[in-house]
Coordinates of C-alpha atoms (C1' of nucleotides) in Angstrom, one line a residue:
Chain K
X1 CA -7.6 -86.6 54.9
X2 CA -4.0 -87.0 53.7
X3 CA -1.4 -84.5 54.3
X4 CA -1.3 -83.0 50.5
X5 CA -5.2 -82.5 51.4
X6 CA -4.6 -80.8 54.3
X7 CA -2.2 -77.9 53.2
X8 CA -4.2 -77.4 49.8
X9 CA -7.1 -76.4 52.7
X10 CA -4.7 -74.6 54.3
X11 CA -4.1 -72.4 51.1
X12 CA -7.1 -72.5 50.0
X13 CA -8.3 -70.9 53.3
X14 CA -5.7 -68.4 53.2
X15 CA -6.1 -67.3 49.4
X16 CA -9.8 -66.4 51.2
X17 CA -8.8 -64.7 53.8
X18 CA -6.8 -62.6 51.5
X19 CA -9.9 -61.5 49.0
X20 CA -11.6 -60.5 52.6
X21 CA -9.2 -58.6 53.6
X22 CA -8.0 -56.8 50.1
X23 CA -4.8 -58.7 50.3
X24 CA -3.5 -60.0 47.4
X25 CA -2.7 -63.3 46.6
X26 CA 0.0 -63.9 45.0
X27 CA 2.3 -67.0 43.8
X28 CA 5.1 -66.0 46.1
X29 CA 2.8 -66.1 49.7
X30 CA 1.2 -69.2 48.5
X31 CA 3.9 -71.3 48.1
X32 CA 5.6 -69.9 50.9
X33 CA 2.4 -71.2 52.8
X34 CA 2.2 -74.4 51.3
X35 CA 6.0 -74.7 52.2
X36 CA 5.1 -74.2 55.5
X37 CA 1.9 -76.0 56.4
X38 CA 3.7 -79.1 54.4
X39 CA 6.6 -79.2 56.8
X40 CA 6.5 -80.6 60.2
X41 CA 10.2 -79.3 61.0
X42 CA 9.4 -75.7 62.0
X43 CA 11.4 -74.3 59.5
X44 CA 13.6 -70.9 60.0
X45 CA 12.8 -68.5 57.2
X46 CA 16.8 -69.3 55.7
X47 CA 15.2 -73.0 55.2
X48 CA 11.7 -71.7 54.0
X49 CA 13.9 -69.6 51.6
X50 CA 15.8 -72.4 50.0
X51 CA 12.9 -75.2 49.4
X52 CA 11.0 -72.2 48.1
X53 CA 13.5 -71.4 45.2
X54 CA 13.4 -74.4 43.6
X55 CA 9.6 -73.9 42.8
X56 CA 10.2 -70.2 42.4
X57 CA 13.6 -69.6 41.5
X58 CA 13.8 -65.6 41.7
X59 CA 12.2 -65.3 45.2
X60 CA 14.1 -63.0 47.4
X61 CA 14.6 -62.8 51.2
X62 CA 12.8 -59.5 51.5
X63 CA 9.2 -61.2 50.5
X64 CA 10.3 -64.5 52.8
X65 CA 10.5 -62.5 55.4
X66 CA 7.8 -59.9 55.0
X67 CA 5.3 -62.9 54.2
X68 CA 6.6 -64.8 57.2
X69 CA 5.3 -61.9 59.3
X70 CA 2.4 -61.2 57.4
X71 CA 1.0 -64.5 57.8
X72 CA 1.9 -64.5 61.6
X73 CA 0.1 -60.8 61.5
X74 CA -2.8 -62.7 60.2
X75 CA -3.0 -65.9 62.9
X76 CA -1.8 -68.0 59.6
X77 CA 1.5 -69.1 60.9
X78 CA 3.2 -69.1 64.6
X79 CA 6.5 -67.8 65.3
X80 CA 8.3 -70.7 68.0
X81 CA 9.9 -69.3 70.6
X82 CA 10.2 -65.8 71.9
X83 CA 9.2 -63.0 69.5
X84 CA 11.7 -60.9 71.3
X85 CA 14.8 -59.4 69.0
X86 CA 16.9 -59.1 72.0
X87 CA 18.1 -61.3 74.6
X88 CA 16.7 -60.8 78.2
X89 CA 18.9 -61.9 81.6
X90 CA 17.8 -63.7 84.8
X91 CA 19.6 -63.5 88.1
X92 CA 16.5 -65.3 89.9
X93 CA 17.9 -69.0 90.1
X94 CA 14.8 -70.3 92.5
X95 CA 12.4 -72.3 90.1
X96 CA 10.1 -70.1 88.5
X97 CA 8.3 -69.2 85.3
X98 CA 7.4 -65.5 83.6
X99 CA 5.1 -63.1 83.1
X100 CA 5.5 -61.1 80.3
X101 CA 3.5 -57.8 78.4
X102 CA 3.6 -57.9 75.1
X103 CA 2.6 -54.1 74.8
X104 CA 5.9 -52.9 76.6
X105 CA 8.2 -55.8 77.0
X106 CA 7.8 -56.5 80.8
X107 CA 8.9 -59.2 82.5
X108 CA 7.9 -60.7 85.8
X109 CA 8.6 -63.5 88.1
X110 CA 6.1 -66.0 89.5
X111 CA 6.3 -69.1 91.1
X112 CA 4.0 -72.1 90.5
X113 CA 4.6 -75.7 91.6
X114 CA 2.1 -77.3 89.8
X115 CA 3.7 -76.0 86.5
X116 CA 7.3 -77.1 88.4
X117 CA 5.8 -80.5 88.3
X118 CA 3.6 -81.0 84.8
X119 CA 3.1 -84.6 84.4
X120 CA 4.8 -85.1 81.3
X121 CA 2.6 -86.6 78.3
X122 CA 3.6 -89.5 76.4
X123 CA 3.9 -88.5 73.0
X124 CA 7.1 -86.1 74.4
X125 CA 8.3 -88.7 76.6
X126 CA 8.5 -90.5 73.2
X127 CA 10.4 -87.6 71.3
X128 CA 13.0 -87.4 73.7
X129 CA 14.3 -87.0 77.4
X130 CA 12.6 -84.1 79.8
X131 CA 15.0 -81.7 81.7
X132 CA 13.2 -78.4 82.1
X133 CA 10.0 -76.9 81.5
X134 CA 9.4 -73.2 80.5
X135 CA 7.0 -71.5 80.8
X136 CA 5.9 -68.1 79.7
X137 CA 2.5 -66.1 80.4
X138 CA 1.8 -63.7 78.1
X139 CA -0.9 -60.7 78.3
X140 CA -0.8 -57.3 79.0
X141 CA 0.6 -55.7 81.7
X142 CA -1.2 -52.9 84.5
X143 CA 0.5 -50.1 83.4
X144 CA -0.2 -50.7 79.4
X145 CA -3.5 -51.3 80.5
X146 CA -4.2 -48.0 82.2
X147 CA -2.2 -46.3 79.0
X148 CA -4.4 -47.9 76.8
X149 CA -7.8 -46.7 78.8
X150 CA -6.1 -43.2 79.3
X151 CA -5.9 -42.8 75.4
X152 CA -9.0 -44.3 74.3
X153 CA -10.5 -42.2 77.2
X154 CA -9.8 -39.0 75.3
X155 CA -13.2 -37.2 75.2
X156 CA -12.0 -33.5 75.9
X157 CA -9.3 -33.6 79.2
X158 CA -7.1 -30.4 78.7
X159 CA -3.3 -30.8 77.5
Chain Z
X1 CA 18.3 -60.9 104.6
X2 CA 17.6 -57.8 102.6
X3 CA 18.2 -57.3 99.0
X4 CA 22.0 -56.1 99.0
X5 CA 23.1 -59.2 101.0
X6 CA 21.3 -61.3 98.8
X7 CA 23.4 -59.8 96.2
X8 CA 26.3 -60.1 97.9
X9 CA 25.6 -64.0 98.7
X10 CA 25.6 -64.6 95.2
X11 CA 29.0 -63.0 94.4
X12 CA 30.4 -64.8 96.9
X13 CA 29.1 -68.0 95.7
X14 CA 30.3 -66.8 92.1
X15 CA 33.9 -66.4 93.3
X16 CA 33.8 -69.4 94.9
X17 CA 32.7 -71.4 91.7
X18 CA 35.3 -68.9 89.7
X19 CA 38.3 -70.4 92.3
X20 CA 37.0 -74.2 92.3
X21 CA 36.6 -74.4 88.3
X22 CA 39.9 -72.4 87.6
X23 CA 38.0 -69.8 85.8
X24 CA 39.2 -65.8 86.8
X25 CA 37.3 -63.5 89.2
X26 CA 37.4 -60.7 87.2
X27 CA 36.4 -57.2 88.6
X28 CA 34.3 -56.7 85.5
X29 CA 32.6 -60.1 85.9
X30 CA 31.6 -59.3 89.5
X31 CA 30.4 -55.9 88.5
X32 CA 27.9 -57.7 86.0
X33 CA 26.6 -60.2 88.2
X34 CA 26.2 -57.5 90.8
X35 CA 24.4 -55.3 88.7
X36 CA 22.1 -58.6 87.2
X37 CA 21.6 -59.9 90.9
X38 CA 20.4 -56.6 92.2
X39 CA 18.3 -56.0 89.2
X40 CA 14.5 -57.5 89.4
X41 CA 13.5 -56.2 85.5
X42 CA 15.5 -59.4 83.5
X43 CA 17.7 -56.3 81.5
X44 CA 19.3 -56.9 78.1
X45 CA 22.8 -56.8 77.5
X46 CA 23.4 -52.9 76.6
X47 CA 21.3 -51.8 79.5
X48 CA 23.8 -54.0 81.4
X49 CA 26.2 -52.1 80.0
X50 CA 25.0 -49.4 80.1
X51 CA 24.6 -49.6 83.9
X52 CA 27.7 -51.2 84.6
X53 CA 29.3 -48.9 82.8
X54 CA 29.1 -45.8 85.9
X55 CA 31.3 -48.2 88.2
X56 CA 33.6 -49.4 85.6
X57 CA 33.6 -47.0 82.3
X58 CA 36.2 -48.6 80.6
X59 CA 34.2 -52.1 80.0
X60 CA 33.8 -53.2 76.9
X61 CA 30.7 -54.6 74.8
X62 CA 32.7 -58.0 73.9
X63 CA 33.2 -58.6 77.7
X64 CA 29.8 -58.0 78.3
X65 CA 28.5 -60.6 76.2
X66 CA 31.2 -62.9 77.4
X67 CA 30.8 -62.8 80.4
X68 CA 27.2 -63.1 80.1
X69 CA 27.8 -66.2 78.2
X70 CA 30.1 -67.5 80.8
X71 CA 27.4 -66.8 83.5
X72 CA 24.3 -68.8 81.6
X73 CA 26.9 -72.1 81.3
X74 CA 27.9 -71.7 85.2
X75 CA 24.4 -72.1 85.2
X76 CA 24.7 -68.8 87.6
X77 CA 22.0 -66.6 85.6
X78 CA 19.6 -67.4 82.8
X79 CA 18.3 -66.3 79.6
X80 CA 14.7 -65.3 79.2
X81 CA 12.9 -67.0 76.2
X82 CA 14.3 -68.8 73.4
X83 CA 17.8 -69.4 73.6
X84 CA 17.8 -69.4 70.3
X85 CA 19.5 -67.4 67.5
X86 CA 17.0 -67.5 64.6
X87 CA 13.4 -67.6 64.6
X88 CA 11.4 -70.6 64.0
X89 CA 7.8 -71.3 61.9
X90 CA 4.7 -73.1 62.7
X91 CA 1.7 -73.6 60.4
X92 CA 0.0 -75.7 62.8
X93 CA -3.1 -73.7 64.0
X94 CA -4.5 -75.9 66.6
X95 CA -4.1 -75.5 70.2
X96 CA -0.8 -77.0 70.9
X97 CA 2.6 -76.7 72.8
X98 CA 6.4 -78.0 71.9
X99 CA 9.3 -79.9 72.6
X100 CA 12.9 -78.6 72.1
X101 CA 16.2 -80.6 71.5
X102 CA 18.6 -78.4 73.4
X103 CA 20.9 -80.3 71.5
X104 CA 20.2 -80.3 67.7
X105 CA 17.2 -77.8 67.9
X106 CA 15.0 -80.4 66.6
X107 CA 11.6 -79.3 67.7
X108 CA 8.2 -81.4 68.3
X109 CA 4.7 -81.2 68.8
X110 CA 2.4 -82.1 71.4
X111 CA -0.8 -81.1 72.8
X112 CA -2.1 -80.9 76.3
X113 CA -5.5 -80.2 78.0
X114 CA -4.0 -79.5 81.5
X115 CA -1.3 -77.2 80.0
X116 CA -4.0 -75.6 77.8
X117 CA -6.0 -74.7 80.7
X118 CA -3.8 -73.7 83.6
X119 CA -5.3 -71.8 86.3
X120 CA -3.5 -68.2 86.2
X121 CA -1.7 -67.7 89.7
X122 CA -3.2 -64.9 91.7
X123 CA 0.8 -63.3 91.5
X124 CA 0.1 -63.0 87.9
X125 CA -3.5 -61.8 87.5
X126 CA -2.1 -58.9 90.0
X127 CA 0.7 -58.2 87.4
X128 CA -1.7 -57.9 84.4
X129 CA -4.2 -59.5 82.1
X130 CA -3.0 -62.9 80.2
X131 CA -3.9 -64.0 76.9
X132 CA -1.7 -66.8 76.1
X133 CA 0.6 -69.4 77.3
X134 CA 3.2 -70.3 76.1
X135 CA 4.9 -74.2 76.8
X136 CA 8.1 -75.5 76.2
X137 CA 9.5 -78.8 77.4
X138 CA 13.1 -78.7 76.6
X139 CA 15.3 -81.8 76.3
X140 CA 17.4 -84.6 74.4
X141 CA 15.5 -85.9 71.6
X142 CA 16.1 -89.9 71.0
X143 CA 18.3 -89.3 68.1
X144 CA 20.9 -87.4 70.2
X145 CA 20.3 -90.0 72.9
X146 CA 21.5 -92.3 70.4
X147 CA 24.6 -90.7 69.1
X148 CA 25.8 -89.9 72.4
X149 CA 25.4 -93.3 73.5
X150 CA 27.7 -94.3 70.9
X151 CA 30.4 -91.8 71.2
X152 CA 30.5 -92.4 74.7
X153 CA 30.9 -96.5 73.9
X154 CA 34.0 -95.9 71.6
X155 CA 35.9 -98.7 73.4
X156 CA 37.9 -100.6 70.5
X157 CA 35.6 -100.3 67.3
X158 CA 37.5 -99.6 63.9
X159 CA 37.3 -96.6 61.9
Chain J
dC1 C1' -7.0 -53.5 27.6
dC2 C1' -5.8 -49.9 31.1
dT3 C1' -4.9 -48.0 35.3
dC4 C1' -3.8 -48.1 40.1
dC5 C1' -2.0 -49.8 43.9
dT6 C1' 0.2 -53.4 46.1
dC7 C1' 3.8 -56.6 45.9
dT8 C1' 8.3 -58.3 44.6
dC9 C1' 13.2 -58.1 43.5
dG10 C1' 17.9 -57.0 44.4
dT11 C1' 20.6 -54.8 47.2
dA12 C1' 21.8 -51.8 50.9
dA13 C1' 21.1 -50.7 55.7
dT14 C1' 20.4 -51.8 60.6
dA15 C1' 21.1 -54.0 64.9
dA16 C1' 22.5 -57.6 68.0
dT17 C1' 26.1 -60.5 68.8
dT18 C1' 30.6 -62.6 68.1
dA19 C1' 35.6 -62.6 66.7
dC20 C1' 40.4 -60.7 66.8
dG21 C1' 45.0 -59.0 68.0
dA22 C1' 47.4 -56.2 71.2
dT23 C1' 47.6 -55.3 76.0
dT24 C1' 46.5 -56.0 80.8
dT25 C1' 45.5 -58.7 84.9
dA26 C1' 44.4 -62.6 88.2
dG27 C1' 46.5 -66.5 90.2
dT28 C1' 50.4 -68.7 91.8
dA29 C1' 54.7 -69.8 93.4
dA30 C1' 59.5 -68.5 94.3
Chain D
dT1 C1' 56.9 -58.8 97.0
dT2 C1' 58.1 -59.9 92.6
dA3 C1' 58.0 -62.4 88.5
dC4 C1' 55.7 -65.5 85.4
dT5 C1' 52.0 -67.3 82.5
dA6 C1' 47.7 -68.3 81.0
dA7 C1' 43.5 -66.2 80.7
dA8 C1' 40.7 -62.0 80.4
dT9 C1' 39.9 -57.4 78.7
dC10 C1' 39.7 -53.6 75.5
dG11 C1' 38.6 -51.4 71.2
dT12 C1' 37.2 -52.3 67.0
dA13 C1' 36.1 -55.0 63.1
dA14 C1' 33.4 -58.8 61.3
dT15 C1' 29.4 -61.6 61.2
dT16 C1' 24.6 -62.7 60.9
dA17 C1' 19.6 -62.3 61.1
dT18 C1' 16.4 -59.2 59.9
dT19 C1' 14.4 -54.9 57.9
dA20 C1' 14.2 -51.0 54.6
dC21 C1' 14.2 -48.9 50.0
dG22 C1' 13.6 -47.6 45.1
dA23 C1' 12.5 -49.3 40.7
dG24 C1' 9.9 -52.2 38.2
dA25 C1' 6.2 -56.2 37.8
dG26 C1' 1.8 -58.0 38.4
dG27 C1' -3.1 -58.7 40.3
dA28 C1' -7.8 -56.8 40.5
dG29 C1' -11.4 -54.0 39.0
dG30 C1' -13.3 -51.2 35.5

DNA sequence: CCTCCTCTCGTAATAATTACGATTTAGTAA
DNA sequence: TTACTAAATCGTAATTATTACGAGAGGAGG
């Protein structure tokens, strides 16, 4: 299947999911899809932006953006990197890796020498030099866990 | 060693690097790493300040962010998730982890049973419930390699 | 075709981070 | 200690990515 192939499935899949789902589909989250799922570069919505307009000239950066996130809302797309807006500090200088909730933002140290010491595959080897690995679990944390039972839990407790 | 020696070890070895590498011990660049070194929550900047702010009121944002700059490079803390300042995209659905030029940003795919199925650390199941990991192997990429290798040979070529 | 509701456009607002010019301070050496 | 100088800080303004908003356009179902 060439590449062309593959993003028209791509779309195709997504112009489905959108009928499910009673979103629309129109010409401005399609091509910003088929941007996408033709690029191997991990674009940043700026680049998405610019390669859009010259197939649709009056897009703005409102609907980049808000179909960036819509597609990411819908497991369409992956956002690389942390999803965090705000920059988070380490003091801990020991090799280690993190734990962190996406309900509430925590963060947690753990240590773990296997994940120290990933064998590196060869494709990456081939992309470039290794010098670190990071590594970030991601779940939900006690506390949001016990918030979330608490309020589901809500079957006639006094205030 | 309890908790405010640690603390205190680090300064040390903070003014120390500060007096080999001809860089200032400032008050208000101890205060920071004191208040990051004593800190086991990885805080943001404005709660840094924030915080710092009851020992030494008259600190400014700018210096903040500075000197939290200044720390990351001295290799003294370190930054928690993408170093990044924009936000990358991803169409590709399938199961997969990346590769990240530290230099150009240039970012790769790869994929990796053993990553894919880590066994979670007891430390972390005790912290919460995961659902996802997330891999990044960070680097050089070859092209970077390359021109590096070049600017570093400029030994008698002509412009 | 018509209506309704969602989506888009253009621009303004927000929020984190960085830059700037005047002033202060650490480091050093007399 | 004092004096000197480069570097750092302060307060605020600028920058940059991202999000919000109000008016109008367009897709889907009747």
């Amino acid at each position: 299947m060439t590449l062309r192939e593959k993003v028209e499935k791509r779309v195709a899949a997504f112009l489905d999911t959108c009928r499910r789902q009673g979103v629309k589909a129109t010409h401005q989250r399609t091509e910003i899809l088929r941007e996408l799922a033709g690029s191997e570069e991990h674009p940043d919505a700026e680049t998405i932006l610019g390669r859009v307009r010259r197939r649709v000239p009056a897009i703005s950066v409102d609907t980049v953006y808000r179909t960036l996130r819509l597609l990411e809302d819908k497991g369409v797309i992956a956002r690389v990197g942390s999803m965090r807006d705000r920059a988070r500090f380490d003091a801990n200088t020991d090799r280690h890796h993190h734990f962190v909730c996406t309900e509430c933002g925590m963060i947690g140290d753990f240590y773990s020498d296997a994940m120290d010491r990933f064998p590196v595959p060869r494709e990456v080897s081939e992309m470039g030099s290794v010098e670190g690995v990071y590594v970030e679990l991601r779940g939900i944390c006690r506390k949001c866990k016990q918030k979330a039972m608490k309020t589901e839990g809500r079957t006639g407790e006094q205030p």
